[in-house]
mmCIF file of C-alpha atoms in Angstrom:
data_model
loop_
_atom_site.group_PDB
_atom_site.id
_atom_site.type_symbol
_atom_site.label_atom_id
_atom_site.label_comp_id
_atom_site.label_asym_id
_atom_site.label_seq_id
_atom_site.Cartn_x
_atom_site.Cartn_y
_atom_site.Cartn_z
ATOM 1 C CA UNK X 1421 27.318 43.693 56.113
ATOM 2 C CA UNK X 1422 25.018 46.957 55.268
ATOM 3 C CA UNK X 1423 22.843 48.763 57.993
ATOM 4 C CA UNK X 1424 19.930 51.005 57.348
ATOM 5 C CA UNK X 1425 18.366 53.564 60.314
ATOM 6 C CA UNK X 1426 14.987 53.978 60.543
ATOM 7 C CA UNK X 1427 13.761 57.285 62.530
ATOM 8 C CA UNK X 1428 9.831 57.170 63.587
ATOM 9 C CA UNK X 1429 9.636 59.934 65.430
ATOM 10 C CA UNK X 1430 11.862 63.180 66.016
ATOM 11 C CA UNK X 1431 12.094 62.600 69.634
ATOM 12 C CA UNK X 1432 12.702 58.895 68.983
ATOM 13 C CA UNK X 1433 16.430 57.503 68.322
ATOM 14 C CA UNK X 1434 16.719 56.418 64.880
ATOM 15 C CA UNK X 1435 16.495 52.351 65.034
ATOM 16 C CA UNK X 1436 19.347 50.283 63.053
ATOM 17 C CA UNK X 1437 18.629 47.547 60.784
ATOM 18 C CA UNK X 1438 21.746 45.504 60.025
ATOM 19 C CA UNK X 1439 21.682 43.404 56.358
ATOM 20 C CA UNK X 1440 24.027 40.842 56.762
ATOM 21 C CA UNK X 1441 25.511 38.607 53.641
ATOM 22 C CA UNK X 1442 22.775 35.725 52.777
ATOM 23 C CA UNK X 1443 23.077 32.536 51.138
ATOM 24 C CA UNK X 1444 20.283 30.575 50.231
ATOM 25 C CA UNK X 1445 18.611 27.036 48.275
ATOM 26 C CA UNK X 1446 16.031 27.481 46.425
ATOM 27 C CA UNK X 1447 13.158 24.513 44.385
ATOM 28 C CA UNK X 1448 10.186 25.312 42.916
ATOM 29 C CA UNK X 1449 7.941 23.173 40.520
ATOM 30 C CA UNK X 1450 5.110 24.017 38.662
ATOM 31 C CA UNK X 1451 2.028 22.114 37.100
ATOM 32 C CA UNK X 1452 -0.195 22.969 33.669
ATOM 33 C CA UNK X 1453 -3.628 22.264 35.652
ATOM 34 C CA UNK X 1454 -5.806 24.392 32.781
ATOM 35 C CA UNK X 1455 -4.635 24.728 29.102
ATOM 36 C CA UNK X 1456 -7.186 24.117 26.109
ATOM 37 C CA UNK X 1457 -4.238 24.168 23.702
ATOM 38 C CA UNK X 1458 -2.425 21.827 25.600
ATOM 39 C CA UNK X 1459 -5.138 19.138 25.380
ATOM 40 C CA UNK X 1460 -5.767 20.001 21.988
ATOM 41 C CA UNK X 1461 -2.305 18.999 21.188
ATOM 42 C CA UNK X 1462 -2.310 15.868 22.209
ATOM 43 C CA UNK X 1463 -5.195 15.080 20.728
ATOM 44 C CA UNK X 1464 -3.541 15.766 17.507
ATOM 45 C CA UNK X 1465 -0.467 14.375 18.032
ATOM 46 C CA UNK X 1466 -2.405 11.415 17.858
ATOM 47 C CA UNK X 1467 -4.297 11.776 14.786
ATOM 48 C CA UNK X 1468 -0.759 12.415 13.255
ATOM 49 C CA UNK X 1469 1.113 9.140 14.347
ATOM 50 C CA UNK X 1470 -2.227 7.448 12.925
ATOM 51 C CA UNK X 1471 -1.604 9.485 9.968
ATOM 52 C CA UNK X 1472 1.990 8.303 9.772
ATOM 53 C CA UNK X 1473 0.844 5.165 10.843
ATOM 54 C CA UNK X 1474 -1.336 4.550 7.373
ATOM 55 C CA UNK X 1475 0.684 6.354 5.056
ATOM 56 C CA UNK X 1476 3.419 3.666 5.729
ATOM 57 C CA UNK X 1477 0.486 0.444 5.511
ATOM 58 C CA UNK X 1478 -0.268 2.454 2.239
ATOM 59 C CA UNK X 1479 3.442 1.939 0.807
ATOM 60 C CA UNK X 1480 3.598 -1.221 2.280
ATOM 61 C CA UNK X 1481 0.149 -2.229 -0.041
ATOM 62 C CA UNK X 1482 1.677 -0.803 -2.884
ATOM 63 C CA UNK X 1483 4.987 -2.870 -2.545
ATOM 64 C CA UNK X 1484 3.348 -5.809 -1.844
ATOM 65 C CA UNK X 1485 1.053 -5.245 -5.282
ATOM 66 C CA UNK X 1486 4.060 -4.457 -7.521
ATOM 67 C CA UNK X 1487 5.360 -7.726 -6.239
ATOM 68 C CA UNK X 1488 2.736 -10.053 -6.515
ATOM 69 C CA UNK X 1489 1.960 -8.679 -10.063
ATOM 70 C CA UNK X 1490 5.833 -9.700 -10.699
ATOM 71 C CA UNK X 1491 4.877 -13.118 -9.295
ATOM 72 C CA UNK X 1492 1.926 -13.642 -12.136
ATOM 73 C CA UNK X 1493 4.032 -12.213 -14.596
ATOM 74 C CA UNK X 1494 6.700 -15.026 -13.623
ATOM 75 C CA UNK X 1495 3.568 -17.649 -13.156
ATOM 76 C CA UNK X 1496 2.308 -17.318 -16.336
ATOM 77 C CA UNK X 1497 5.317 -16.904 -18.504
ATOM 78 C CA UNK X 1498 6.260 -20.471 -17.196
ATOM 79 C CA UNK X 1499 3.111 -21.508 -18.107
ATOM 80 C CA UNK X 1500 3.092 -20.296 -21.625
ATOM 81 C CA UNK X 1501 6.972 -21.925 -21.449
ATOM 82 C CA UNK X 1502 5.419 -25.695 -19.814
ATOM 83 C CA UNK X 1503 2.778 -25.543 -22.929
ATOM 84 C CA UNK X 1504 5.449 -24.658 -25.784
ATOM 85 C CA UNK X 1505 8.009 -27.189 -24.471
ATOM 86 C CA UNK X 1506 5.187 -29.981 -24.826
ATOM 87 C CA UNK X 1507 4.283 -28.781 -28.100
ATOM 88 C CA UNK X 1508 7.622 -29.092 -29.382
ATOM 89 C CA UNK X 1509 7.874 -32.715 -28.286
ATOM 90 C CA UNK X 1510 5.052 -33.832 -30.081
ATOM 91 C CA UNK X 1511 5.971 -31.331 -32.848
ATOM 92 C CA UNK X 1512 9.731 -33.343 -32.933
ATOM 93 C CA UNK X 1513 8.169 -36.657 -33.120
ATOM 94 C CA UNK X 1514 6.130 -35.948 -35.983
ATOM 95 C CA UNK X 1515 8.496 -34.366 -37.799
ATOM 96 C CA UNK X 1516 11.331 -37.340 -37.139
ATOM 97 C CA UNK X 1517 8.146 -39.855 -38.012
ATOM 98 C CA UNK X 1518 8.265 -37.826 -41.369
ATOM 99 C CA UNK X 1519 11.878 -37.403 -42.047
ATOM 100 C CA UNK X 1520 11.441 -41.582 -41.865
ATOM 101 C CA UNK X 1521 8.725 -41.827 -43.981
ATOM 102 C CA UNK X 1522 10.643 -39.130 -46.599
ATOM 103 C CA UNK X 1523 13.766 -41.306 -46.202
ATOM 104 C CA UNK X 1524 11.956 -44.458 -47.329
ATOM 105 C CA UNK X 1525 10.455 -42.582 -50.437
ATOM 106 C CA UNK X 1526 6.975 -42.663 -49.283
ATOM 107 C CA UNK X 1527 6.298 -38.746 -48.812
ATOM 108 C CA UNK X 1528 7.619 -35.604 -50.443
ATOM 109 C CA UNK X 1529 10.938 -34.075 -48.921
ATOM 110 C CA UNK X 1530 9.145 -30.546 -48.517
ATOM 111 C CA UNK X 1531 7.266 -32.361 -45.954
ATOM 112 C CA UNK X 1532 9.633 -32.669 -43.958
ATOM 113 C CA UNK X 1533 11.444 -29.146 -44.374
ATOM 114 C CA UNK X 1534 7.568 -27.444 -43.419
ATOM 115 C CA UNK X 1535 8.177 -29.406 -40.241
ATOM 116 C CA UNK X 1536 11.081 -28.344 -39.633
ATOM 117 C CA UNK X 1537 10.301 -24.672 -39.497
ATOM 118 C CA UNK X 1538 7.592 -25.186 -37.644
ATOM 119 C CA UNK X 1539 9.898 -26.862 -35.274
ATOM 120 C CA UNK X 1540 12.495 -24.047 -35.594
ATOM 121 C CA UNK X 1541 9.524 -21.638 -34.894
ATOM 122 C CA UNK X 1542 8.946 -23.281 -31.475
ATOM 123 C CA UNK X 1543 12.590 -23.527 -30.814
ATOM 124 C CA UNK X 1544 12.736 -19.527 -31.196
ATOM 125 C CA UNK X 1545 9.191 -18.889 -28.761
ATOM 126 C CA UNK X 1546 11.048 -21.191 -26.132
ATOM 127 C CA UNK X 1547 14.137 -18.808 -25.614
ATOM 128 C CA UNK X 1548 11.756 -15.339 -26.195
ATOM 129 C CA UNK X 1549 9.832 -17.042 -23.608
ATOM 130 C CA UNK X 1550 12.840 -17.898 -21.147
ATOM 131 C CA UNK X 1551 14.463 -14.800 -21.483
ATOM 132 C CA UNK X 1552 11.053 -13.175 -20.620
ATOM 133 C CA UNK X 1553 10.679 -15.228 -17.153
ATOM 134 C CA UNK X 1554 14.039 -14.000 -16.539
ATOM 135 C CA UNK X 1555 13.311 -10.919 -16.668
ATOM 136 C CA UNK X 1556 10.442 -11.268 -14.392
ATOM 137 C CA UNK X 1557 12.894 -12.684 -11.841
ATOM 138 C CA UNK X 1558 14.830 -9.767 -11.729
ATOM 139 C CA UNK X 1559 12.015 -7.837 -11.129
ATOM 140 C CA UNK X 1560 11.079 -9.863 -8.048
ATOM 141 C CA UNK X 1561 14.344 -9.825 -7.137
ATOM 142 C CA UNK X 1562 14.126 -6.197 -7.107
ATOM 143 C CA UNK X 1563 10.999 -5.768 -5.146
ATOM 144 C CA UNK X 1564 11.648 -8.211 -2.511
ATOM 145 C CA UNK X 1565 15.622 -6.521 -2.456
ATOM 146 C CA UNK X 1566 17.321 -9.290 -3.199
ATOM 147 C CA UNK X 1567 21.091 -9.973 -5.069
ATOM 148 C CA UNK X 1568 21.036 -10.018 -8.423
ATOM 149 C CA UNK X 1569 22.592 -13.242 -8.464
ATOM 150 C CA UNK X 1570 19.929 -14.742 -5.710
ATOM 151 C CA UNK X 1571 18.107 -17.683 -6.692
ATOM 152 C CA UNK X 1572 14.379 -18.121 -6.842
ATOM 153 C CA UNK X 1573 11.960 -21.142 -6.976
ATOM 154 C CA UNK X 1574 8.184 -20.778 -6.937
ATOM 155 C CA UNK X 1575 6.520 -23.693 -6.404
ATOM 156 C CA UNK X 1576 2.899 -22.160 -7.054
ATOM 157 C CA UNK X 1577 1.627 -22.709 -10.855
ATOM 158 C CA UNK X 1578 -0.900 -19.911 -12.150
ATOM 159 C CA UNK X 1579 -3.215 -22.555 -12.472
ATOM 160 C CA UNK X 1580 -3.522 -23.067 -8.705
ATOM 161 C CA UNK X 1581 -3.122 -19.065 -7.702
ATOM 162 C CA UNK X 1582 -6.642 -18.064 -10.660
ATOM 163 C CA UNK X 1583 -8.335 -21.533 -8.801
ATOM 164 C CA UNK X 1584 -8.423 -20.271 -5.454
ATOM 165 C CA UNK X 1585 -8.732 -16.665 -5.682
ATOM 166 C CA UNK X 1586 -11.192 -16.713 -8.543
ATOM 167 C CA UNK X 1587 -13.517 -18.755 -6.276
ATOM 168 C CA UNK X 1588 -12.923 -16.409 -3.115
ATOM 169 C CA UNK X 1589 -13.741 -13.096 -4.989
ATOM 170 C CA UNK X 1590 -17.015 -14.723 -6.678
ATOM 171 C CA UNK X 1591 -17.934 -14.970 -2.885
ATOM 172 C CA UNK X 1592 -16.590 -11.672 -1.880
ATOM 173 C CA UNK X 1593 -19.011 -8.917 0.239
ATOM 174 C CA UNK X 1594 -19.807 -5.382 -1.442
ATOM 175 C CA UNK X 1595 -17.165 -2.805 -1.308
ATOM 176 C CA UNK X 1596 -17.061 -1.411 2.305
ATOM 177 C CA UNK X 1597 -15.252 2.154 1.874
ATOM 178 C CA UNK X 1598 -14.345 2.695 5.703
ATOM 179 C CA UNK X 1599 -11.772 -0.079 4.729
ATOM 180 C CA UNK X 1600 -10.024 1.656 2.177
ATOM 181 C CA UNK X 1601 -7.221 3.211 2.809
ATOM 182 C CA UNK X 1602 -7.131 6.586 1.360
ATOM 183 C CA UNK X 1603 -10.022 7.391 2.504
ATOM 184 C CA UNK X 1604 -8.612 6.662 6.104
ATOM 185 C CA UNK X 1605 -6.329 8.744 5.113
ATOM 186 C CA UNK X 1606 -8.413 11.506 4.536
ATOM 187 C CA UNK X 1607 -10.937 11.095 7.077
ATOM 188 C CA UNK X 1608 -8.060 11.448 9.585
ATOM 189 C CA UNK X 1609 -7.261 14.490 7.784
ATOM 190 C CA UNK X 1610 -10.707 15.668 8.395
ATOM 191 C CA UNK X 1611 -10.299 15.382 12.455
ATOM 192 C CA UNK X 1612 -6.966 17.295 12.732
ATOM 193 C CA UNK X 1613 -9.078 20.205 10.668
ATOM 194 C CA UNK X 1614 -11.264 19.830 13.262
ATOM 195 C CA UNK X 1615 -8.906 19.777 16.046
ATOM 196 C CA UNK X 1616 -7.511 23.558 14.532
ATOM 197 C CA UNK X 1617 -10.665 24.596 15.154
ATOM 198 C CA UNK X 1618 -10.749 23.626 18.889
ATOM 199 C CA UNK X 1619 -7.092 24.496 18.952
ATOM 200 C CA UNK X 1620 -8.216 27.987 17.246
ATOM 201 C CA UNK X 1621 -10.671 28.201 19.961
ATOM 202 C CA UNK X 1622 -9.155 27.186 22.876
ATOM 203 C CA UNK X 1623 -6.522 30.088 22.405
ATOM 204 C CA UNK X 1624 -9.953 32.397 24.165
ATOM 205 C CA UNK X 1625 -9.565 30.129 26.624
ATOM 206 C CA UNK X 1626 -7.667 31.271 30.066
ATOM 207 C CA UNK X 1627 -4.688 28.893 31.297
ATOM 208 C CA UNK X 1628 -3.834 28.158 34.884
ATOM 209 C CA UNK X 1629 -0.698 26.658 36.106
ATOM 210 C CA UNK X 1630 -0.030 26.045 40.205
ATOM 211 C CA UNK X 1631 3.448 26.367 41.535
ATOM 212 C CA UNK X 1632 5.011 25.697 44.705
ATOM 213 C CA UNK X 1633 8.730 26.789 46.117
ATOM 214 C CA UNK X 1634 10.822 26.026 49.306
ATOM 215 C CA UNK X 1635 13.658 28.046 50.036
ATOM 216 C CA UNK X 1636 16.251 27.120 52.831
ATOM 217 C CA UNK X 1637 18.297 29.906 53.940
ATOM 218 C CA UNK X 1638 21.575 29.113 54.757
ATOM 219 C CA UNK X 1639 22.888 32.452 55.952
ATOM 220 C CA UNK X 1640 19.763 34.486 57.357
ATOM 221 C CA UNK X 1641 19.306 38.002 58.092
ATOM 222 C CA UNK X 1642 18.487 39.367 60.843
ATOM 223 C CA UNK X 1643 15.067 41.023 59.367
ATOM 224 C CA UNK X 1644 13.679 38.176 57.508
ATOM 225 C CA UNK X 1645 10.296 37.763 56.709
ATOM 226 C CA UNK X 1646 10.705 35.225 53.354
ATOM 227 C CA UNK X 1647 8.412 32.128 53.942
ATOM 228 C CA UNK X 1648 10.124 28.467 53.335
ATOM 229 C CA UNK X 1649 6.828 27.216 51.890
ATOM 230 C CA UNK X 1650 4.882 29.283 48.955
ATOM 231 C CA UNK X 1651 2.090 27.464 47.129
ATOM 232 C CA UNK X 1652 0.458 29.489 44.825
ATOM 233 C CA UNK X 1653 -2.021 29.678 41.581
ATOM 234 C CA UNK X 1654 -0.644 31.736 38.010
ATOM 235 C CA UNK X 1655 -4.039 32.457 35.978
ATOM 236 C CA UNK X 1656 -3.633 34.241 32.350
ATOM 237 C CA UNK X 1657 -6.329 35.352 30.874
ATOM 238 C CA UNK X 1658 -6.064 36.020 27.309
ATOM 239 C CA UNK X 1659 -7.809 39.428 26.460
ATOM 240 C CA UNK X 1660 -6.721 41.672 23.359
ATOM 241 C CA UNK X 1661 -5.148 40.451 20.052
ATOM 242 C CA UNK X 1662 -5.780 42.867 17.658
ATOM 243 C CA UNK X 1663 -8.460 40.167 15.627
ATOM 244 C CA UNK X 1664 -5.565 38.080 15.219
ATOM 245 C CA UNK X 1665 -7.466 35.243 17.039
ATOM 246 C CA UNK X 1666 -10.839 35.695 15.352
ATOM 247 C CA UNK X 1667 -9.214 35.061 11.474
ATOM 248 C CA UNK X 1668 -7.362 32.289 12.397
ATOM 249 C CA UNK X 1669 -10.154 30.461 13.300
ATOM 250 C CA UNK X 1670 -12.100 31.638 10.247
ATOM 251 C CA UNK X 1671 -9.098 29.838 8.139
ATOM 252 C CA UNK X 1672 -9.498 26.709 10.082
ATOM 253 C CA UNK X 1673 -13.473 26.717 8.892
ATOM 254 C CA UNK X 1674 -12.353 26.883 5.930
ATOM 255 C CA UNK X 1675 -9.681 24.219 5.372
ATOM 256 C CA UNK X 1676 -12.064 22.174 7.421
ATOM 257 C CA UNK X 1677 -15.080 22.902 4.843
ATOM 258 C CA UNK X 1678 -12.425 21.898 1.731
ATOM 259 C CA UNK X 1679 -11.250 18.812 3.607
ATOM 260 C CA UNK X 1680 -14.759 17.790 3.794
ATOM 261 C CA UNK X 1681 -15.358 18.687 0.208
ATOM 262 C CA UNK X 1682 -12.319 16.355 -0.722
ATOM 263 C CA UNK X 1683 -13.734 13.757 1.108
ATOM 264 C CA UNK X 1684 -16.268 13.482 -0.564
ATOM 265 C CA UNK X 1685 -14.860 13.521 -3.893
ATOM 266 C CA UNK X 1686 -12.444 10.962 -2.813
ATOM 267 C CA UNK X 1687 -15.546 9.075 -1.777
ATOM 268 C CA UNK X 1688 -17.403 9.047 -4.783
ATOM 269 C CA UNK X 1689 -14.322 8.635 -6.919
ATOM 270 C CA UNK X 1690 -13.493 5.350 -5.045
ATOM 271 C CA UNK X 1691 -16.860 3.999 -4.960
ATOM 272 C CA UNK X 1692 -16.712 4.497 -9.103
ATOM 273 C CA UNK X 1693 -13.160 3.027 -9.639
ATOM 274 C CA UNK X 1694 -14.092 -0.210 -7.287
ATOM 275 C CA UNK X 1695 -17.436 -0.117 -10.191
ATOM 276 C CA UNK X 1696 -15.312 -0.255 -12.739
ATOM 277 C CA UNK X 1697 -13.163 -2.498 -11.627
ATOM 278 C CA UNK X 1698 -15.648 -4.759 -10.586
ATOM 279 C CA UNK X 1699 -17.230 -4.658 -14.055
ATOM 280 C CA UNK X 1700 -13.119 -5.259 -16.042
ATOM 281 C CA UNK X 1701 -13.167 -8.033 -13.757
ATOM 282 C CA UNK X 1702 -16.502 -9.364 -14.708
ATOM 283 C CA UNK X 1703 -15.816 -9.129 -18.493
ATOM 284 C CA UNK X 1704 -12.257 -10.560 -18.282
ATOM 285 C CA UNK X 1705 -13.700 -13.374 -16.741
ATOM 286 C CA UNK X 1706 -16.315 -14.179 -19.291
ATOM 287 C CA UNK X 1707 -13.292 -14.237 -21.376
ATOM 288 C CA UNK X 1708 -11.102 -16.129 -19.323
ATOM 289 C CA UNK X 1709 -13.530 -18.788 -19.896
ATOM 290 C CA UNK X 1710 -14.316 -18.379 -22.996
ATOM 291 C CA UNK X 1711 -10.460 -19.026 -23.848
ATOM 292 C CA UNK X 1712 -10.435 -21.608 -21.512
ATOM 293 C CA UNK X 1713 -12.790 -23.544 -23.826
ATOM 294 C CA UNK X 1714 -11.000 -22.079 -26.811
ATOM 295 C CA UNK X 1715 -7.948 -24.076 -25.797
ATOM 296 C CA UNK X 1716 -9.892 -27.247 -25.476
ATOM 297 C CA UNK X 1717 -11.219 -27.192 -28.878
ATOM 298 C CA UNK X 1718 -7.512 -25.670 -30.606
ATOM 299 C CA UNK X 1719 -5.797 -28.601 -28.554
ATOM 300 C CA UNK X 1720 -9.108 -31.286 -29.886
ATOM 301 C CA UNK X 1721 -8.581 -29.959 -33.241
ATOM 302 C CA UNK X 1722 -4.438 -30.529 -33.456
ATOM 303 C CA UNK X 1723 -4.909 -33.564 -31.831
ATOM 304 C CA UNK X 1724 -6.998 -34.692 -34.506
ATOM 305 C CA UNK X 1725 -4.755 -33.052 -37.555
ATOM 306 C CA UNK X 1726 -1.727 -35.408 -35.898
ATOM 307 C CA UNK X 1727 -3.628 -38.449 -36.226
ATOM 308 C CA UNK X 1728 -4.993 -37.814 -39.841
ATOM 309 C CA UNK X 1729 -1.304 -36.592 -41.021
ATOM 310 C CA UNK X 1730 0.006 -39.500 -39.898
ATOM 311 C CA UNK X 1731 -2.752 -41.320 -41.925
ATOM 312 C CA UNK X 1732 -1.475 -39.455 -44.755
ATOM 313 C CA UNK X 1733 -5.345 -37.816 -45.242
ATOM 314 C CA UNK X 1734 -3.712 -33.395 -44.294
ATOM 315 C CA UNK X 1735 -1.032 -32.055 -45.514
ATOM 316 C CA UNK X 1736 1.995 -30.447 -43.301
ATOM 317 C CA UNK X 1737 0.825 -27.009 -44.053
ATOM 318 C CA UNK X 1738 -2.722 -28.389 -42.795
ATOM 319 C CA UNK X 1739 -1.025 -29.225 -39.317
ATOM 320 C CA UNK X 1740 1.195 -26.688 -39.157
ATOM 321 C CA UNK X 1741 -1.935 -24.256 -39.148
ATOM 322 C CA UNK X 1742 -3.468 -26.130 -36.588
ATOM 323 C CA UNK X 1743 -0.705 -26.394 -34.088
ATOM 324 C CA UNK X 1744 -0.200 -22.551 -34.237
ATOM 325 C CA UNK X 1745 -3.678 -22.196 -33.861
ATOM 326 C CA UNK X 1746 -3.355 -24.044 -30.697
ATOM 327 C CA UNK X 1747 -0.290 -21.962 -29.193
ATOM 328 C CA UNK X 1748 -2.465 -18.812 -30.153
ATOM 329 C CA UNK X 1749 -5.274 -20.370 -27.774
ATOM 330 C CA UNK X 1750 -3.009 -20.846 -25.305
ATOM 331 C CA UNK X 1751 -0.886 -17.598 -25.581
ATOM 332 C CA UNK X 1752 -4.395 -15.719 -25.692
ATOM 333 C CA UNK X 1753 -5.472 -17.785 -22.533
ATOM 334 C CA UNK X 1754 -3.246 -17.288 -20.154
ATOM 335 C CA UNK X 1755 -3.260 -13.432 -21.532
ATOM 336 C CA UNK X 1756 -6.258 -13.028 -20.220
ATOM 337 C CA UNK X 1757 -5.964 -15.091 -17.094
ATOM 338 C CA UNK X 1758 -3.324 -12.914 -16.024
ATOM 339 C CA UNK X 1759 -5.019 -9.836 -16.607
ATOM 340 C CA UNK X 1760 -7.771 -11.687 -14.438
ATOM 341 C CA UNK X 1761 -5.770 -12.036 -11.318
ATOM 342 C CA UNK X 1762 -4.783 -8.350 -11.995
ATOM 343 C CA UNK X 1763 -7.759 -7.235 -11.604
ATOM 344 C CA UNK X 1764 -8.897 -9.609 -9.298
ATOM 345 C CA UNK X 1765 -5.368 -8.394 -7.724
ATOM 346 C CA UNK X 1766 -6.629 -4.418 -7.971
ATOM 347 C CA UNK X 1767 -10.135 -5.339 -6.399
ATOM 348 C CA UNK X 1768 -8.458 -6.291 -3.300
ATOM 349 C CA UNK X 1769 -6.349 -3.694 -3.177
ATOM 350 C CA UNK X 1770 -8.964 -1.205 -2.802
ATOM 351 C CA UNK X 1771 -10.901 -3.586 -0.277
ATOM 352 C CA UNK X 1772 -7.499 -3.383 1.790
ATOM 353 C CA UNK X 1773 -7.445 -7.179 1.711
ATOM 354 C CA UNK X 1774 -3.809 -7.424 0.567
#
């Protein structure tokens, strides 16, 4: 090993220090006791997994809308299907009841032939109308992922689905907006602007971290003065940084003023569009039963215009008016009872009550 001489005094001999070869272990740890930023931090990290956390109920909402509206569509074009299948049936019997009567002389041949396009008209609405519902199975099929070839039976009639959630919204609360979820959204948006700030001030802030470190020397010295045991405080004080500090809190009073700003526009914008849609879904329901009586009085009406043509007392042009008026009623019915659940649909949406 090396050796140093120390002399103290002229008259002294000169004392030799001999450094021998060392080998040592060494562990230390430390711990963040003081750090504004670091509490910050997690205080935001936080308010962003709650932001993550709401942007993914939002997509889930808007899935689940865009597949219950392909539900209604399905619903109703069955509906529209159920009524023009039991037209045609009473449609076929009057028109075979006339093809008889034509047969034995007792009616005009044209008769008959009027019938029969009215017949061939119903044929034709049938497959527009079945090719329709399929098409609204493969779009339910593509929101709930299925196979193109997967089959689908819905046991629910439209009827049923306007019955009970008709009744529940004409009992429904006021809108609440703390439920909705874009403005969660934003109001979440609003506390990580206010976390920069503390984040932009905390950086003023000194940190302290506390350490401690054992060393075990293997090979020692003979001059050794190292401790085994040093516990010990590291304080940083943050003092010059050239203004640096000072304008980046500035910005964060500033996106925190627009976020606010936003906020409020979001806020008054929803509290108008759940208006409006509260007032669509007001009128559509005047209609809804409006039509609903409609129907009653199209399907009174062609009942009557069967019995009297097969009295002889209305023509077949006579009937044939009437019966399309009825398919109009009930075309224009369930129209509007679709819309209906739409925006009954659209209302509950924006209530989050999906």
């Amino acid at each position: 090993g090396a050796e140093a001489s120390i002399q103290l005094s002229p008259m002294a001999p000169p004392a030799v220090i001999e450094f021998n070869p060392t080998s040592n272990f060494k562990a230390s740890v430390s711990q963040l006791i003081f750090s504004g930023s670091y509490y910050v931090g997690i205080e935001m990290s936080r308010l962003a997994k709650s932001i993550t956390e709401q942007t993914y109920q939002k997509d889930e909402v808007n899935v689940k809308e865009q597949t219950i509206q392909a539900y209604y569509i399905i619903l109703s074009s069955e509906r529209i299907l159920n009524t023009i299948k039991e037209n045609k049936k009473n449609a076929q019997l009057i028109f075979e009841k006339t093809t008889n009567l034509v047969n034995a002389g007792i009616v005009e041949s044209t008769e008959a032939k009027k019938l029969s396009i009215m017949v061939g008209s119903i044929d034709n609405a049938i497959k527009s109308t079945e090719r329709q519902i399929e098409m609204g199975y493969n779009l339910l099929r593509l929101q709930l992922g299925l196979e193109s070839n997967q089959i689908i039976s819905l046991t629910s009639n439209i009827d049923d689905i306007a019955q009970k959630y008709i009744v529940q919204l004409l009992a429904a609360s006021t809108f609440n907006i703390q439920n909705n979820i874009d403005y969660k959204l934003i109001s979440l948006q609003k506390d990580i602007a206010e976390q920069q700030i503390r984040l932009r001030k905390s950086n003023y802030l000194p940190s302290l971290v506390g350490y401690y470190s054992f060393t075990e020397k293997i090979k020692k010295p003979v001059f050794d003065m190292t401790p085994k045991h040093v516990l010990g405080l590291t304080l940083s004080i943050p003092i010059f940084s050239s203004g640096l500090r000072y304008s980046q809190l500035g910005q964060a009073k500033i996106d925190l003023s627009t976020i606010e700003n936003t906020g409020k526009l979001v806020a008054q914008q929803l509290t108008l569009q759940e208006s409006q849609m509260r007032y669509n879904y007001n009128n559509l329901f005047d209609q809804w039963l409006m039509q609903k009586e409609n129907v009653s009085i199209a399907k009174e009406v062609l009942d009557n215009m069967n019995f009297k043509f097969q009295q002889g007392v209305v023509s077949s042009l006579e009937l044939t008016s009437a019966n399309n008026n009825y398919l109009t009623a009930e075309l224009n019915y369930t129209g509007v009872l679709l819309q209906l659940l739409n925006a009954e649909l659209s209302l509950r949406k924006i209530n989050n009550k999906l």
